[in-house]
PDB file of C-alpha atoms in Angstrom:
ATOM      1  CA  MET W 358      -1.500   5.852 -16.341  1.00 49.00           C
ATOM      2  CA  SER W 359      -4.067   5.697 -13.877  1.00 51.00           C
ATOM      3  CA  MET W 360      -2.989   5.959 -10.314  1.00 53.00           C
ATOM      4  CA  THR W 361      -5.978   3.577  -9.109  1.00 46.00           C
ATOM      5  CA  LYS W 362      -4.274   0.754 -11.545  1.00 51.00           C
ATOM      6  CA  ILE W 363      -0.900   1.342  -9.466  1.00 53.00           C
ATOM      7  CA  ASN W 364      -0.371  -1.606  -6.465  1.00 53.00           C
ATOM      8  CA  TRP W 365       1.299   0.166  -4.094  1.00 55.00           C
ATOM      9  CA  TYR W 366      -0.486  -1.228  -0.930  1.00 56.00           C
ATOM     10  CA  PRO W 367       1.140  -4.184  -0.411  1.00 57.00           C
ATOM     11  CA  GLY W 368      -0.308  -6.979   2.046  1.00 59.00           C
ATOM     12  CA  HIS W 369       1.878  -6.119   4.930  1.00 62.00           C
ATOM     13  CA  MET W 370       0.660  -2.560   5.169  1.00 67.00           C
ATOM     14  CA  LYS W 371      -2.562  -3.858   5.844  1.00 71.00           C
ATOM     15  CA  LYS W 372      -1.128  -5.721   8.972  1.00 74.00           C
ATOM     16  CA  SER W 373       0.508  -2.659   9.762  1.00 74.00           C
ATOM     17  CA  VAL W 374      -2.500  -0.750  10.361  1.00 78.00           C
ATOM     18  CA  ASP W 375      -4.032  -3.351  12.390  1.00 80.00           C
ATOM     19  CA  LEU W 376      -1.137  -2.953  14.845  1.00 79.00           C
ATOM     20  CA  ILE W 377      -1.430   0.692  15.105  1.00 81.00           C
ATOM     21  CA  LYS W 378      -5.354   0.030  15.786  1.00 83.00           C
ATOM     22  CA  GLU W 379      -4.048  -2.758  18.183  1.00 85.00           C
ATOM     23  CA  ASN W 380      -1.659  -0.839  20.327  1.00 84.00           C
ATOM     24  CA  LEU W 381      -3.569   2.491  20.460  1.00 85.00           C
ATOM     25  CA  PRO W 382      -5.326   1.822  23.606  1.00 86.00           C
ATOM     26  CA  LEU W 383      -1.794   1.858  25.305  1.00 87.00           C
ATOM     27  CA  VAL W 384      -0.402   5.067  23.663  1.00 90.00           C
ATOM     28  CA  ASP W 385      -0.638   8.980  25.030  1.00 90.00           C
ATOM     29  CA  ILE W 386       1.066  10.374  22.089  1.00 91.00           C
ATOM     30  CA  LEU W 387       1.725   9.927  18.745  1.00 91.00           C
ATOM     31  CA  LEU W 388       4.322  11.228  16.742  1.00 93.00           C
ATOM     32  CA  GLU W 389       3.115  12.032  13.211  1.00 93.00           C
ATOM     33  CA  VAL W 390       6.372  11.757  11.267  1.00 95.00           C
ATOM     34  CA  LEU W 391       6.219  13.890   7.696  1.00 97.00           C
ATOM     35  CA  ASP W 392       8.758  14.537   4.942  1.00 97.00           C
ATOM     36  CA  ALA W 393       9.315  18.339   5.114  1.00 98.00           C
ATOM     37  CA  ARG W 394       9.549  18.018   1.189  1.00 98.00           C
ATOM     38  CA  ILE W 395       6.274  16.825   0.869  1.00 97.00           C
ATOM     39  CA  PRO W 396       4.263  17.897   3.980  1.00 97.00           C
ATOM     40  CA  LEU W 397       0.752  17.366   2.549  1.00 95.00           C
ATOM     41  CA  SER W 398       1.985  14.209   0.135  1.00 94.00           C
ATOM     42  CA  SER W 399       3.029  12.454   2.849  1.00 94.00           C
ATOM     43  CA  LYS W 400       0.448  13.083   5.378  1.00 92.00           C
ATOM     44  CA  ASN W 401      -1.297   9.826   5.435  1.00 86.00           C
ATOM     45  CA  PRO W 402      -5.362   9.994   5.926  1.00 84.00           C
ATOM     46  CA  ASP W 403      -5.796   6.738   7.320  1.00 81.00           C
ATOM     47  CA  ILE W 404      -3.496   7.428  10.485  1.00 82.00           C
ATOM     48  CA  GLY W 405      -5.130  10.664  10.799  1.00 78.00           C
ATOM     49  CA  ARG W 406      -8.613   9.048  11.637  1.00 79.00           C
ATOM     50  CA  LEU W 407      -7.034   6.103  13.613  1.00 78.00           C
ATOM     51  CA  THR W 408      -5.636   8.157  16.120  1.00 78.00           C
ATOM     52  CA  ALA W 409      -8.082  11.594  16.000  1.00 76.00           C
ATOM     53  CA  GLN W 410      -8.509  11.245  19.798  1.00 80.00           C
ATOM     54  CA  LYS W 411      -4.787  11.024  20.688  1.00 85.00           C
ATOM     55  CA  LYS W 412      -2.349  13.977  21.712  1.00 90.00           C
ATOM     56  CA  ARG W 413      -0.323  14.134  18.532  1.00 91.00           C
ATOM     57  CA  ILE W 414       3.136  15.970  17.808  1.00 95.00           C
ATOM     58  CA  ILE W 415       3.300  16.346  13.722  1.00 96.00           C
ATOM     59  CA  VAL W 416       7.120  15.746  12.934  1.00 97.00           C
ATOM     60  CA  LEU W 417       8.355  17.763   9.785  1.00 98.00           C
ATOM     61  CA  ASN W 418      11.124  15.321   9.124  1.00 98.00           C
ATOM     62  CA  LYS W 419      14.155  15.996   6.989  1.00 97.00           C
ATOM     63  CA  ILE W 420      14.393  20.003   7.454  1.00 98.00           C
ATOM     64  CA  ASP W 421      17.989  19.647   6.208  1.00 97.00           C
ATOM     65  CA  LEU W 422      16.648  19.344   2.575  1.00 97.00           C
ATOM     66  CA  VAL W 423      14.206  22.382   2.745  1.00 98.00           C
ATOM     67  CA  GLU W 424      14.343  25.965   2.921  1.00 97.00           C
ATOM     68  CA  LYS W 425      14.055  27.452   6.235  1.00 97.00           C
ATOM     69  CA  LYS W 426      11.232  29.713   5.071  1.00 97.00           C
ATOM     70  CA  ASP W 427       9.449  26.904   3.517  1.00 98.00           C
ATOM     71  CA  LEU W 428       9.395  25.196   6.891  1.00 98.00           C
ATOM     72  CA  VAL W 429       8.161  28.637   8.292  1.00 97.00           C
ATOM     73  CA  ARG W 430       5.369  28.552   6.096  1.00 98.00           C
ATOM     74  CA  TRP W 431       4.513  24.955   6.204  1.00 98.00           C
ATOM     75  CA  THR W 432       4.826  25.074  10.475  1.00 97.00           C
ATOM     76  CA  ASP W 433       2.341  27.691  10.280  1.00 97.00           C
ATOM     77  CA  TYR W 434       0.009  25.644   8.027  1.00 97.00           C
ATOM     78  CA  PHE W 435      -0.356  22.677  10.522  1.00 96.00           C
ATOM     79  CA  GLN W 436      -0.726  24.791  13.188  1.00 95.00           C
ATOM     80  CA  SER W 437      -3.837  26.455  11.511  1.00 95.00           C
ATOM     81  CA  GLU W 438      -5.100  22.732  10.327  1.00 92.00           C
ATOM     82  CA  SER W 439      -4.314  21.081  13.663  1.00 89.00           C
ATOM     83  CA  PRO W 440      -4.883  23.444  16.599  1.00 88.00           C
ATOM     84  CA  GLY W 441      -3.620  21.852  20.176  1.00 86.00           C
ATOM     85  CA  CYS W 442      -1.149  19.928  17.896  1.00 91.00           C
ATOM     86  CA  ASP W 443       2.578  20.596  18.403  1.00 94.00           C
ATOM     87  CA  VAL W 444       4.158  20.862  15.394  1.00 97.00           C
ATOM     88  CA  ILE W 445       7.973  20.610  15.370  1.00 97.00           C
ATOM     89  CA  GLY W 446      10.635  20.601  12.283  1.00 97.00           C
ATOM     90  CA  LEU W 447      13.729  18.542  12.725  1.00 97.00           C
ATOM     91  CA  SER W 448      16.534  16.509  11.150  1.00 97.00           C
ATOM     92  CA  ALA W 449      16.679  13.138  12.200  1.00 95.00           C
ATOM     93  CA  THR W 450      19.834  12.565  10.074  1.00 94.00           C
ATOM     94  CA  LYS W 451      21.679  15.632  11.316  1.00 94.00           C
ATOM     95  CA  GLY W 452      20.447  15.718  14.955  1.00 92.00           C
ATOM     96  CA  ALA W 453      18.579  19.224  14.433  1.00 93.00           C
ATOM     97  CA  ASN W 454      15.913  20.911  16.724  1.00 94.00           C
ATOM     98  CA  PHE W 455      15.518  17.380  19.023  1.00 94.00           C
ATOM     99  CA  GLN W 456      15.204  19.492  22.194  1.00 93.00           C
ATOM    100  CA  GLU W 457      12.058  21.269  21.044  1.00 94.00           C
ATOM    101  CA  LEU W 458      10.844  17.785  20.564  1.00 94.00           C
ATOM    102  CA  TYR W 459      11.561  16.380  24.038  1.00 92.00           C
ATOM    103  CA  ARG W 460       9.852  19.797  25.375  1.00 92.00           C
ATOM    104  CA  ALA W 461       6.716  18.944  23.268  1.00 93.00           C
ATOM    105  CA  ILE W 462       6.814  15.238  24.634  1.00 91.00           C
ATOM    106  CA  GLY W 463       7.742  16.041  28.310  1.00 89.00           C
ATOM    107  CA  ASP W 464       4.701  19.156  28.379  1.00 90.00           C
ATOM    108  CA  ILE W 465       2.378  16.215  27.618  1.00 89.00           C
ATOM    109  CA  ALA W 466       4.006  13.868  29.890  1.00 87.00           C
ATOM    110  CA  ARG W 467       3.891  16.125  32.729  1.00 88.00           C
ATOM    111  CA  VAL W 468      -0.059  16.917  32.599  1.00 88.00           C
ATOM    112  CA  LYS W 469      -0.475  12.774  32.537  1.00 85.00           C
ATOM    113  CA  ARG W 470       1.591  12.325  35.517  1.00 85.00           C
ATOM    114  CA  ALA W 471       0.095  14.948  37.614  1.00 88.00           C
ATOM    115  CA  LYS W 472      -3.686  13.619  36.638  1.00 87.00           C
ATOM    116  CA  ALA W 473      -2.327  10.044  37.507  1.00 85.00           C
ATOM    117  CA  ALA W 474      -0.890  11.588  41.098  1.00 86.00           C
ATOM    118  CA  GLU W 475      -3.887  13.348  41.756  1.00 88.00           C
ATOM    119  CA  LYS W 476      -5.726   9.885  41.906  1.00 87.00           C
ATOM    120  CA  GLY W 477      -3.048   8.567  44.435  1.00 86.00           C
ATOM    121  CA  LEU W 478      -0.992   6.509  41.456  1.00 81.00           C
ATOM    122  CA  ARG W 479       2.820   7.349  42.015  1.00 75.00           C
ATOM    123  CA  THR W 480       4.186   5.209  38.383  1.00 72.00           C
ATOM    124  CA  VAL W 481       2.543   6.073  35.399  1.00 75.00           C
ATOM    125  CA  PRO W 482       4.013   5.013  32.279  1.00 79.00           C
ATOM    126  CA  VAL W 483       4.033   7.632  29.288  1.00 87.00           C
ATOM    127  CA  ARG W 484       3.801   5.656  25.961  1.00 90.00           C
ATOM    128  CA  LEU W 485       4.604   7.199  22.493  1.00 91.00           C
ATOM    129  CA  MET W 486       3.842   5.821  18.959  1.00 89.00           C
ATOM    130  CA  ALA W 487       5.866   6.732  15.909  1.00 89.00           C
ATOM    131  CA  ALA W 488       3.695   6.435  12.885  1.00 87.00           C
ATOM    132  CA  GLY W 489       3.852   7.638   8.760  1.00 87.00           C
ATOM    133  CA  ILE W 490       4.750   6.490   5.915  1.00 86.00           C
ATOM    134  CA  PRO W 491       7.605   4.727   4.277  1.00 85.00           C
ATOM    135  CA  ASN W 492      10.976   6.662   4.142  1.00 88.00           C
ATOM    136  CA  VAL W 493      10.094   9.269   5.997  1.00 92.00           C
ATOM    137  CA  GLY W 494      13.058   8.751   8.922  1.00 91.00           C
ATOM    138  CA  LYS W 495      10.723   7.286  11.772  1.00 88.00           C
ATOM    139  CA  SER W 496      13.647   4.699  12.253  1.00 85.00           C
ATOM    140  CA  GLN W 497      16.023   7.733  12.296  1.00 90.00           C
ATOM    141  CA  LEU W 498      14.132   9.416  14.769  1.00 91.00           C
ATOM    142  CA  ILE W 499      13.661   6.743  17.056  1.00 88.00           C
ATOM    143  CA  ASN W 500      17.466   6.048  17.075  1.00 86.00           C
ATOM    144  CA  LYS W 501      18.053   9.628  18.003  1.00 89.00           C
ATOM    145  CA  ILE W 502      15.426   9.631  20.832  1.00 87.00           C
ATOM    146  CA  ALA W 503      16.763   5.976  22.028  1.00 81.00           C
ATOM    147  CA  GLY W 504      20.636   7.074  22.233  1.00 78.00           C
ATOM    148  CA  LYS W 505      21.321   3.879  20.058  1.00 61.00           C
ATOM    149  CA  ALA W 506      20.378   2.103  17.042  1.00 45.00           C
ATOM    150  CA  SER W 507      17.477   0.387  18.234  1.00 52.00           C
ATOM    151  CA  ALA W 508      15.259   0.381  14.921  1.00 48.00           C
ATOM    152  CA  GLY W 509      16.452  -0.668  11.839  1.00 44.00           C
ATOM    153  CA  VAL W 510      17.440   2.098   9.253  1.00 41.00           C
ATOM    154  CA  ARG W 511      17.466   1.531   5.715  1.00 41.00           C
ATOM    155  CA  ASN W 512      16.391   3.778   3.026  1.00 43.00           C
ATOM    156  CA  ILE W 513      14.236   1.146   1.539  1.00 38.00           C
ATOM    157  CA  PRO W 514      10.355   2.224   1.683  1.00 43.00           C
ATOM    158  CA  GLY W 515       8.507  -0.568   3.915  1.00 41.00           C
ATOM    159  CA  PHE W 516      12.023  -1.969   5.534  1.00 37.00           C
ATOM    160  CA  THR W 517      10.781  -1.384   8.962  1.00 43.00           C
ATOM    161  CA  ARG W 518       8.759  -4.764  10.344  1.00 46.00           C
ATOM    162  CA  GLY W 519       6.995  -5.769  13.350  1.00 49.00           C
ATOM    163  CA  LYS W 520       6.651  -4.276  16.371  1.00 58.00           C
ATOM    164  CA  GLN W 521       9.191  -2.490  18.563  1.00 65.00           C
ATOM    165  CA  TRP W 522       8.662  -1.063  22.298  1.00 77.00           C
ATOM    166  CA  ILE W 523      11.854   0.789  22.807  1.00 82.00           C
ATOM    167  CA  LYS W 524      12.872   2.583  25.911  1.00 81.00           C
ATOM    168  CA  ILE W 525      13.188   6.172  26.234  1.00 81.00           C
ATOM    169  CA  LYS W 526      14.214   8.621  28.501  1.00 73.00           C
ATOM    170  CA  ASP W 527      12.090   9.468  31.960  1.00 72.00           C
ATOM    171  CA  GLY W 528      10.813   5.922  31.599  1.00 73.00           C
ATOM    172  CA  ALA W 529       8.929   6.429  28.836  1.00 84.00           C
ATOM    173  CA  GLU W 530       8.450   3.934  25.748  1.00 88.00           C
ATOM    174  CA  LEU W 531       8.042   4.756  22.338  1.00 89.00           C
ATOM    175  CA  LEU W 532       6.475   2.118  19.973  1.00 84.00           C
ATOM    176  CA  ASP W 533       7.952   2.067  16.369  1.00 77.00           C
ATOM    177  CA  THR W 534       5.849   0.887  13.482  1.00 76.00           C
ATOM    178  CA  PRO W 535       5.978   0.083   9.807  1.00 73.00           C
ATOM    179  CA  GLY W 536       5.414   2.470   6.935  1.00 74.00           C
ATOM    180  CA  VAL W 537       1.859   2.606   6.249  1.00 74.00           C
ATOM    181  CA  LEU W 538       0.582   3.905   2.893  1.00 72.00           C
ATOM    182  CA  TRP W 539      -3.151   3.969   2.008  1.00 68.00           C
ATOM    183  CA  PRO W 540      -5.119   1.900  -0.717  1.00 61.00           C
ATOM    184  CA  ARG W 541      -5.674   4.683  -2.781  1.00 66.00           C
ATOM    185  CA  PHE W 542      -4.579   7.937  -3.860  1.00 68.00           C
ATOM    186  CA  GLU W 543      -7.226  10.378  -4.387  1.00 69.00           C
ATOM    187  CA  SER W 544      -4.567  12.734  -6.239  1.00 81.00           C
ATOM    188  CA  GLU W 545      -2.801  12.201  -8.884  1.00 88.00           C
ATOM    189  CA  GLN W 546       0.217  14.602  -7.382  1.00 91.00           C
ATOM    190  CA  THR W 547       0.174  12.662  -4.030  1.00 90.00           C
ATOM    191  CA  GLY W 548       1.418   9.308  -6.210  1.00 89.00           C
ATOM    192  CA  TYR W 549       4.000  11.258  -8.096  1.00 94.00           C
ATOM    193  CA  HIS W 550       5.665  13.085  -5.055  1.00 95.00           C
ATOM    194  CA  LEU W 551       5.818   9.791  -2.996  1.00 93.00           C
ATOM    195  CA  ALA W 552       7.632   8.563  -6.177  1.00 93.00           C
ATOM    196  CA  ILE W 553      10.035  11.515  -6.546  1.00 96.00           C
ATOM    197  CA  THR W 554      10.861  11.365  -2.982  1.00 95.00           C
ATOM    198  CA  GLY W 555      11.684   7.425  -3.060  1.00 92.00           C
ATOM    199  CA  ALA W 556       8.319   7.201  -0.670  1.00 88.00           C
ATOM    200  CA  ILE W 557       7.384   4.317  -3.061  1.00 85.00           C
ATOM    201  CA  ARG W 558      10.167   2.269  -5.103  1.00 84.00           C
ATOM    202  CA  ASP W 559      11.015   3.468  -8.190  1.00 84.00           C
ATOM    203  CA  ASP W 560      10.076   0.349  -9.981  1.00 82.00           C
ATOM    204  CA  ILE W 561       5.844   1.378  -8.996  1.00 82.00           C
ATOM    205  CA  LEU W 562       5.191   4.169 -11.347  1.00 87.00           C
ATOM    206  CA  PRO W 563       6.981   4.349 -14.968  1.00 92.00           C
ATOM    207  CA  VAL W 564      10.243   6.367 -13.886  1.00 95.00           C
ATOM    208  CA  GLU W 565       9.845   8.302 -17.096  1.00 95.00           C
ATOM    209  CA  ASP W 566       6.637   9.655 -16.419  1.00 95.00           C
ATOM    210  CA  VAL W 567       7.279  10.554 -12.663  1.00 96.00           C
ATOM    211  CA  ALA W 568      10.416  12.493 -14.065  1.00 96.00           C
ATOM    212  CA  ALA W 569       8.050  14.498 -16.472  1.00 95.00           C
ATOM    213  CA  TRP W 570       5.704  15.379 -13.627  1.00 96.00           C
ATOM    214  CA  TYR W 571       8.633  16.495 -11.344  1.00 97.00           C
ATOM    215  CA  LEU W 572      10.210  18.329 -14.765  1.00 96.00           C
ATOM    216  CA  ASN W 573       6.581  20.488 -15.347  1.00 95.00           C
ATOM    217  CA  ARG W 574       6.524  21.061 -11.590  1.00 96.00           C
ATOM    218  CA  LEU W 575       9.801  22.775 -11.859  1.00 96.00           C
ATOM    219  CA  ILE W 576       9.458  24.862 -14.520  1.00 96.00           C
ATOM    220  CA  ALA W 577       5.756  25.921 -12.942  1.00 95.00           C
ATOM    221  CA  PHE W 578       7.913  27.008 -10.259  1.00 96.00           C
ATOM    222  CA  GLY W 579       9.995  29.010 -11.947  1.00 96.00           C
ATOM    223  CA  LEU W 580      13.309  26.786 -11.936  1.00 96.00           C
ATOM    224  CA  TRP W 581      13.758  26.740 -16.101  1.00 96.00           C
ATOM    225  CA  PRO W 582      16.967  28.680 -15.617  1.00 96.00           C
ATOM    226  CA  ARG W 583      18.352  26.348 -12.835  1.00 96.00           C
ATOM    227  CA  LEU W 584      17.307  23.177 -15.196  1.00 96.00           C
ATOM    228  CA  CYS W 585      19.233  24.720 -17.936  1.00 96.00           C
ATOM    229  CA  GLU W 586      22.370  25.293 -15.534  1.00 96.00           C
ATOM    230  CA  VAL W 587      22.473  22.015 -14.349  1.00 96.00           C
ATOM    231  CA  TYR W 588      21.496  20.138 -17.398  1.00 95.00           C
ATOM    232  CA  GLY W 589      23.106  22.020 -20.343  1.00 93.00           C
ATOM    233  CA  LEU W 590      19.581  22.705 -21.758  1.00 94.00           C
ATOM    234  CA  ASP W 591      19.315  25.762 -24.192  1.00 94.00           C
ATOM    235  CA  PRO W 592      17.005  28.387 -22.849  1.00 95.00           C
ATOM    236  CA  ALA W 593      14.949  27.544 -25.981  1.00 94.00           C
ATOM    237  CA  ASP W 594      14.055  24.438 -24.630  1.00 92.00           C
ATOM    238  CA  GLU W 595      11.403  25.481 -22.147  1.00 91.00           C
ATOM    239  CA  THR W 596       8.513  24.612 -24.303  1.00 91.00           C
ATOM    240  CA  CYS W 597       9.748  21.283 -25.364  1.00 93.00           C
ATOM    241  CA  HIS W 598       7.272  18.429 -24.047  1.00 92.00           C
ATOM    242  CA  PRO W 599       9.117  16.428 -21.042  1.00 90.00           C
ATOM    243  CA  ALA W 600       9.821  13.383 -23.066  1.00 92.00           C
ATOM    244  CA  GLU W 601      11.951  15.647 -25.613  1.00 95.00           C
ATOM    245  CA  LEU W 602      13.188  16.980 -22.582  1.00 94.00           C
ATOM    246  CA  MET W 603      14.559  13.812 -21.428  1.00 94.00           C
ATOM    247  CA  GLU W 604      16.170  12.904 -24.712  1.00 95.00           C
ATOM    248  CA  LYS W 605      18.110  16.440 -24.428  1.00 95.00           C
ATOM    249  CA  ILE W 606      19.248  15.833 -20.851  1.00 96.00           C
ATOM    250  CA  ALA W 607      20.499  12.215 -21.581  1.00 96.00           C
ATOM    251  CA  LEU W 608      21.975  13.637 -24.887  1.00 95.00           C
ATOM    252  CA  ARG W 609      23.846  16.713 -22.995  1.00 93.00           C
ATOM    253  CA  ASN W 610      24.792  14.323 -20.308  1.00 92.00           C
ATOM    254  CA  HIS W 611      25.957  11.669 -22.161  1.00 94.00           C
ATOM    255  CA  VAL W 612      23.399   9.119 -20.803  1.00 94.00           C
ATOM    256  CA  LEU W 613      23.240   6.738 -23.698  1.00 94.00           C
ATOM    257  CA  LYS W 614      22.832   3.397 -25.006  1.00 93.00           C
ATOM    258  CA  LYS W 615      24.745   1.336 -27.575  1.00 89.00           C
ATOM    259  CA  GLY W 616      24.846   3.504 -30.909  1.00 90.00           C
ATOM    260  CA  GLY W 617      24.731   6.776 -29.186  1.00 91.00           C
ATOM    261  CA  LEU W 618      21.163   6.928 -28.550  1.00 94.00           C
ATOM    262  CA  PRO W 619      19.605   8.794 -25.761  1.00 95.00           C
ATOM    263  CA  ASN W 620      18.824   6.363 -22.591  1.00 96.00           C
ATOM    264  CA  THR W 621      15.840   8.126 -21.565  1.00 95.00           C
ATOM    265  CA  PRO W 622      14.640   5.682 -18.698  1.00 95.00           C
ATOM    266  CA  GLN W 623      18.244   5.599 -16.939  1.00 95.00           C
ATOM    267  CA  ALA W 624      18.263  10.084 -17.464  1.00 96.00           C
ATOM    268  CA  ALA W 625      14.682  10.118 -15.547  1.00 96.00           C
ATOM    269  CA  LEU W 626      16.208   7.622 -12.887  1.00 95.00           C
ATOM    270  CA  SER W 627      19.283   9.981 -12.660  1.00 95.00           C
ATOM    271  CA  ILE W 628      16.850  13.250 -12.739  1.00 96.00           C
ATOM    272  CA  LEU W 629      15.045  11.934  -9.559  1.00 96.00           C
ATOM    273  CA  ARG W 630      18.129  11.117  -7.857  1.00 96.00           C
ATOM    274  CA  ASP W 631      19.503  14.521  -8.683  1.00 97.00           C
ATOM    275  CA  TYR W 632      16.384  15.698  -6.982  1.00 97.00           C
ATOM    276  CA  ARG W 633      16.989  13.480  -4.054  1.00 96.00           C
ATOM    277  CA  ASN W 634      20.921  14.535  -3.502  1.00 96.00           C
ATOM    278  CA  LEU W 635      19.552  18.533  -3.602  1.00 97.00           C
ATOM    279  CA  ARG W 636      21.396  18.739  -6.668  1.00 96.00           C
ATOM    280  CA  LEU W 637      18.812  21.465  -8.132  1.00 94.00           C
ATOM    281  CA  GLY W 638      18.303  22.771  -4.426  1.00 95.00           C
ATOM    282  CA  LYS W 639      16.015  22.263  -1.868  1.00 97.00           C
ATOM    283  CA  ILE W 640      12.661  21.889  -3.068  1.00 97.00           C
ATOM    284  CA  VAL W 641       9.500  21.600  -1.620  1.00 98.00           C
ATOM    285  CA  LEU W 642       7.010  19.962  -4.174  1.00 97.00           C
ATOM    286  CA  ASP W 643       3.532  20.183  -2.396  1.00 97.00           C
ATOM    287  CA  THR W 644       1.992  23.747  -2.168  1.00 96.00           C
ATOM    288  CA  PHE W 645      -1.324  25.090  -0.492  1.00 92.00           C
TER     289      PHE W 645
END
């Protein structure tokens, strides 16, 4: 199925882009929140274009779902690709490494306030905007920074709606924005990676196609022995087509329809949930 034929850009996302454009003149610092499991696929190019002139902190969220060596590689990558930007890896769920984020925000804020003081201005608010695609953990990040449940949090792509200015420490304010996808994915891989991680709903792309892509990705990464271990596959099954593999996984894990036939759509959903729940380990899907 062609990615260009899939409607993953609901109308409210255009309104979200307009919200970002409208408030950018008020913002000093952009927090660009990415999913550390798919750091390239979760990077909305429209956000980069809209905010090119702003001070930017790239936040690699969900570091509890990736290996440390992968985090180091991707941190180095973004520091090389975006000179002048801080790149901070953290876990909004676990509350890990927020001091590093506060340090980066504080450094930028001090420069702004020093310049204001030179002009004789005493009190200058520092405003931040958090932006990213759906389900990268922006609202959890904001709640942690604010110290309370200021932003709605649900594990549903596109849940956050509307405009929320939230007061945070040291007189700063932070604007949460709804998750924003972009109208067309140039890469088929991007669409599948967003589907595997749950950034787009499981009913947007055919779930069996998504699971097939994921299985092929794991085999390419050399993780076939792990697939055999987790799903009871025979090592000789490696050359099977992914659709056949899903049937074997369904049969060997008793995911069946009436009559004992393999329920491959349900098996595909289970395979995707296993990725999200780390059943096969901490796997970064993107490469560079």
